[in-house]
Structure formats: C-alpha cells, structure tokens
Coordinates of C-alpha atoms and ligand atoms in Angstrom, one line a residue:
X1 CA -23.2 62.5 12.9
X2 CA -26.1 61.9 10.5
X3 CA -24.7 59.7 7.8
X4 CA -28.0 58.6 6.3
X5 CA -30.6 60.8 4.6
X6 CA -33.8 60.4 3.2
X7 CA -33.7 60.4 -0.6
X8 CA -35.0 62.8 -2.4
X9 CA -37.6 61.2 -5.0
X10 CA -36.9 61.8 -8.3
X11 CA -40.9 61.8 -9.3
X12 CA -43.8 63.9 -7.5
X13 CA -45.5 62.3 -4.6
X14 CA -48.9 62.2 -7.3
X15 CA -46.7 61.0 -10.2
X16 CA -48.4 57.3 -9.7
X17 CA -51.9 58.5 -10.0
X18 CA -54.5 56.8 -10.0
X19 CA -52.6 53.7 -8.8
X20 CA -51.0 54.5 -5.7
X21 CA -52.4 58.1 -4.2
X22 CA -50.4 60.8 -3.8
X23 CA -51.0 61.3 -0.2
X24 CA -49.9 57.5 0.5
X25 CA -46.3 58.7 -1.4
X26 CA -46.4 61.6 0.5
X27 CA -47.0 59.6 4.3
X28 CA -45.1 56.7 3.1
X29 CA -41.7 58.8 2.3
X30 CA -42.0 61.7 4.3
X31 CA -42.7 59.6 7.8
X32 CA -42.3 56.5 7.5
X33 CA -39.2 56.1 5.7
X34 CA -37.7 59.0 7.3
X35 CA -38.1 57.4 11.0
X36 CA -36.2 54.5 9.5
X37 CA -33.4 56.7 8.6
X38 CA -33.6 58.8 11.8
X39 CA -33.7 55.0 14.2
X40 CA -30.8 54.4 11.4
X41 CA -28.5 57.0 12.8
X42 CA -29.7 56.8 16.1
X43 CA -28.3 52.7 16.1
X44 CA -24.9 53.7 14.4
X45 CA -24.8 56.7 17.2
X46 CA -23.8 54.1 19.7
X47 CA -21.6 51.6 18.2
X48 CA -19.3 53.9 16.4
X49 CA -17.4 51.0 15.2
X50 CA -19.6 49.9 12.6
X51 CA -20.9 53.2 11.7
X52 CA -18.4 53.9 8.6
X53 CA -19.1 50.6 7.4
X54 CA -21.6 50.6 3.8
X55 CA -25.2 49.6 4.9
X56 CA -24.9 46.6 2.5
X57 CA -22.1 45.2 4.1
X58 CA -24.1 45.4 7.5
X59 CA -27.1 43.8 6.5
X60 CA -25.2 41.0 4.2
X61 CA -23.5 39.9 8.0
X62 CA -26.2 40.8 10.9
X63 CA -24.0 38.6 13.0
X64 CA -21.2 41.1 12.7
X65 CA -23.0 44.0 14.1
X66 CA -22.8 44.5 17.7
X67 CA -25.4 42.6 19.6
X68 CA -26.7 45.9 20.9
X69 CA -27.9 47.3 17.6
X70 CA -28.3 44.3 15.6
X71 CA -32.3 44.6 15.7
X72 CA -32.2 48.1 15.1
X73 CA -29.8 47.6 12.0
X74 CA -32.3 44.8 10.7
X75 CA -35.4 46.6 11.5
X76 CA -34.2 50.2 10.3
X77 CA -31.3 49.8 8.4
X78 CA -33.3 47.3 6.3
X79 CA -35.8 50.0 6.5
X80 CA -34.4 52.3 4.4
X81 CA -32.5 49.8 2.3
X82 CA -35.7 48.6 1.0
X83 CA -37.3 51.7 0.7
X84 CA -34.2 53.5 -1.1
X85 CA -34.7 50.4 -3.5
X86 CA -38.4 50.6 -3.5
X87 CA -38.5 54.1 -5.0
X88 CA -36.6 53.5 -7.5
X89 CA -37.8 50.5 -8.9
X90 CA -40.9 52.4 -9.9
X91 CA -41.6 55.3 -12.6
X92 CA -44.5 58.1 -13.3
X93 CA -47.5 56.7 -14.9
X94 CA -46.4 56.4 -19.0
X95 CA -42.7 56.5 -18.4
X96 CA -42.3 52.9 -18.0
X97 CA -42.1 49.5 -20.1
X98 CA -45.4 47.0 -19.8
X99 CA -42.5 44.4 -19.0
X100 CA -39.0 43.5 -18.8
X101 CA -36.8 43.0 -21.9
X102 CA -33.6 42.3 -22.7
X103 CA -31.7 39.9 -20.2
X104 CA -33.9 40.5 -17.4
X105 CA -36.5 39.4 -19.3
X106 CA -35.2 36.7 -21.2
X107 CA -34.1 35.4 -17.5
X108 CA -38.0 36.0 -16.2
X109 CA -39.2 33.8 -19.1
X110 CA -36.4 30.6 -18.6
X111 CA -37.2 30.7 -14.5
X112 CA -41.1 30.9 -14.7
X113 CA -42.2 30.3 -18.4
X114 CA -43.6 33.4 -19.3
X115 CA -43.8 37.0 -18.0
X116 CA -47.3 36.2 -17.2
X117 CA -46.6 32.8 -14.8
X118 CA -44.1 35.4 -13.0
X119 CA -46.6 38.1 -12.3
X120 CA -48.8 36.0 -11.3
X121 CA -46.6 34.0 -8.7
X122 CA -45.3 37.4 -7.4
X123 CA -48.8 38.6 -6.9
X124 CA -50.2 35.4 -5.3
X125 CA -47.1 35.5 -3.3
X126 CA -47.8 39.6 -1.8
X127 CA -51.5 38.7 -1.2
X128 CA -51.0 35.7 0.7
X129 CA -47.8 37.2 3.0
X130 CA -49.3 37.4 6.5
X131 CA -48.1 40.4 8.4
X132 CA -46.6 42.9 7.3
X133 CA -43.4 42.1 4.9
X134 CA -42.2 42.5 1.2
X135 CA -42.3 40.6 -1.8
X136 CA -39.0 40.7 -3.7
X137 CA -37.9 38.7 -7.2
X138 CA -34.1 38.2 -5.8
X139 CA -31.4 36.3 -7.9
X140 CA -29.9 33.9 -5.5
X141 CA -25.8 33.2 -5.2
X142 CA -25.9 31.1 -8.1
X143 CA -27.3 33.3 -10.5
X144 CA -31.4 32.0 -10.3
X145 CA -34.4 33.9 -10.5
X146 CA -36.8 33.2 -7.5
X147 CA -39.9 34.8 -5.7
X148 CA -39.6 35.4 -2.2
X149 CA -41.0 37.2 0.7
X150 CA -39.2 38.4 3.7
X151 CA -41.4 39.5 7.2
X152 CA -41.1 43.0 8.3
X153 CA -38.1 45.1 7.1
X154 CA -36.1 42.0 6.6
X155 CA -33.4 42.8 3.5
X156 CA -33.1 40.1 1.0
X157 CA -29.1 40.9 1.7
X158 CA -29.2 39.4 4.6
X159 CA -29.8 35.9 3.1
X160 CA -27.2 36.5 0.9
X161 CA -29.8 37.2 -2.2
X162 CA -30.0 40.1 -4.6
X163 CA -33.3 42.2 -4.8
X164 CA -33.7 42.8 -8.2
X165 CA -37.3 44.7 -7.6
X166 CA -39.8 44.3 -4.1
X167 CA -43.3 45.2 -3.4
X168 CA -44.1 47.1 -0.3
X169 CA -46.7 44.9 1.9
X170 CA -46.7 46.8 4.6
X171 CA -50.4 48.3 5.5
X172 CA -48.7 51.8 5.5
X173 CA -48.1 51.3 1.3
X174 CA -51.7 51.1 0.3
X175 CA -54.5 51.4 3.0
X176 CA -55.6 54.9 2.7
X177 CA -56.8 54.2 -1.0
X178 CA -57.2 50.5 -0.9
X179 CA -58.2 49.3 2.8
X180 CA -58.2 45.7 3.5
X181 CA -58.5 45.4 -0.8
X182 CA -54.4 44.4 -1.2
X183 CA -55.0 42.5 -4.3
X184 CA -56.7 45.6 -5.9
X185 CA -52.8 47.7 -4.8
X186 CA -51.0 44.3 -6.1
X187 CA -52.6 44.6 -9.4
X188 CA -52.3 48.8 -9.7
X189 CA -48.8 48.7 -8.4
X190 CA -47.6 46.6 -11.7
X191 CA -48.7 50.1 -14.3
X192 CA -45.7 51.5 -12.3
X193 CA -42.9 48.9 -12.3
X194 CA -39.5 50.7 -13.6
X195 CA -38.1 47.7 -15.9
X196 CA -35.2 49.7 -16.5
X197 CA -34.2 50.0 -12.9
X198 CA -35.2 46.2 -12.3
X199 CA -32.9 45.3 -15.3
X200 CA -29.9 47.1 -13.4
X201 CA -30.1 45.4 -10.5
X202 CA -30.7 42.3 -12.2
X203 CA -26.9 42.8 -14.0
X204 CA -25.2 44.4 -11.3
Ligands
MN3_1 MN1 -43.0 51.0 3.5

C-alpha cells in the first residue's frame, strides 16, 4: 500500500531562476521530499489503523497516533505536508504578484503595519532560526496573523495553527547556490512568493 506520492510540480525545476537554482529544485523534490513520502508509507505500513486517516487530521492530534510511529508521522508526515504546501506557495519568475492584495493583504497590513514591517519580521525571523526549521506566517485559532518558526519538519497543524505560506530553512533549500549566505536565499526567495496561493490558504 503506497497511499502517498510525490507531487508532481506544476513548474520546471529552473522555473525560479536566478533565485533558487534549478538543480536545488531538482535535489530538493526529487530526494529529499520523496524519502519523506517513502518514510511516510513506510510509518503508516505498520499501524494500519491510522493509515486511512487524512494526513491533516494526523498531524493536527500527534497524541492520537500510535506511540510507535508518532516521530515518524511528525518527522515525515510533516515532511511532505510542508513541502506539498511549499511548492505551491511559489510561482515561475513573472507569474506572480510583488505582494498580497485583497483580504490577505488587507489582514498583513492591520497585524504588522505595512507589507514591508511583515517581510521584514518574516525574514529576520528565517535568518535567525537556529537549526534547521521553517518559517511560516500561520493564522492562529482566533483568526490572527502571526510569524512563527517551527524546528525541523514540525507542521504548524500540529499547534493547532494554519500555514498560510512557509519558507524552507533547511540547509538542503539553498546551500548549493547560496552556502552559509541564508539571508542572500531569504531575500531571492520573496521574487517567487505565489500571493494567490497564500491568499487561499489564508480564506480556507
Ligand atoms: Mn526541504
């Protein structure tokens, strides 16, 4: 039984050229979130009564899933929840909005002043994460806008908060082309933020 597969990117692994190289897209979905996936199945393999339940629902209630696999469902299951997310929160180079309109926007400006103040607390908040981790802007349960970061392959879900978009600060998302210069992959990964997609989480 292999329930989960590795999505298939709806771009080309060069379509964020110059800002994030295509052989980092290619490495970064191809293998790495592909093992996630594989350790995914692997997990579900031996505690066949948890394995028909929706990933979400697993990760919103760690304390549900069997002691046994509970790691693996945080570490891999949160693996390819955030990656599945990660994708698609980003367009091709020229496809994408500057910034967020409509409500998204409107709610980015009333949290942190302007779309400015926000970019710059979710950059300052990626360079300064120590480890490897994400970055995510989440709405919480009562409907607020906030900046987070979460270690490792930690889902927002599972602290009962809603990604609306994450950065990827794991060394594996921007060493080949940047080295030990995150900032510089901080600042190139904003040409590439898909607003739409950010916007539909934000009203789901
Ligand atoms: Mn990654």
């Amino acid at each position: 039984m292999a329930k989960y597969e590795l999505p298939k990117l709806p771009y080309a692994y060069d379509a964020f050229e110059p800002f994030i190289d295509a052989r980092t897209m290619e490495i970064h979905h191809s293998k790495h979130h592909a093992t996630y996936v594989a350790k995914l199945n692997e997990a579900l393999l031996k505690e066949p009564s948890v394995a028909e339940k929706p990933l979400e629902e697993l990760l919103s209630n760690l304390s549900l899933v069997p002691e046994s696999i509970r790691k693996a469902i945080q570490n891999h299951g949160g693996g390819h929840f955030n990656h599945s997310m990660f994708w698609k929160i980003m367009g091709p180079v020229g496809s994408v909005s500057k910034e967020p309109s409509s409500s998204l926007g409107d709610a980015i400006k009333s949290t942190f002043g302007d779309f400015g103040k926000f970019k710059e607390t979710f950059s300052n908040s990626a360079a300064t994460l120590f480890g490897s981790g994400w970055t995510w802007l989440i709405k919480d349960q009562s409907g607020k806008l906030k900046v987070i970061t979460t270690q490792n392959q930690d889902a927002p879900l599972s602290q009962g908060l809603k990604p609306i978009m994450g950065l990827d600060i794991w060394e594996h998302a921007y060493y080949l082309k940047y080295q030990n210069r995150r900032m510089e992959y901080i600042e190139a990964w904003w040409n590439v933020v898909n607003w739409a997609e950010a916007e539909k989480n934000f009203g789901a």
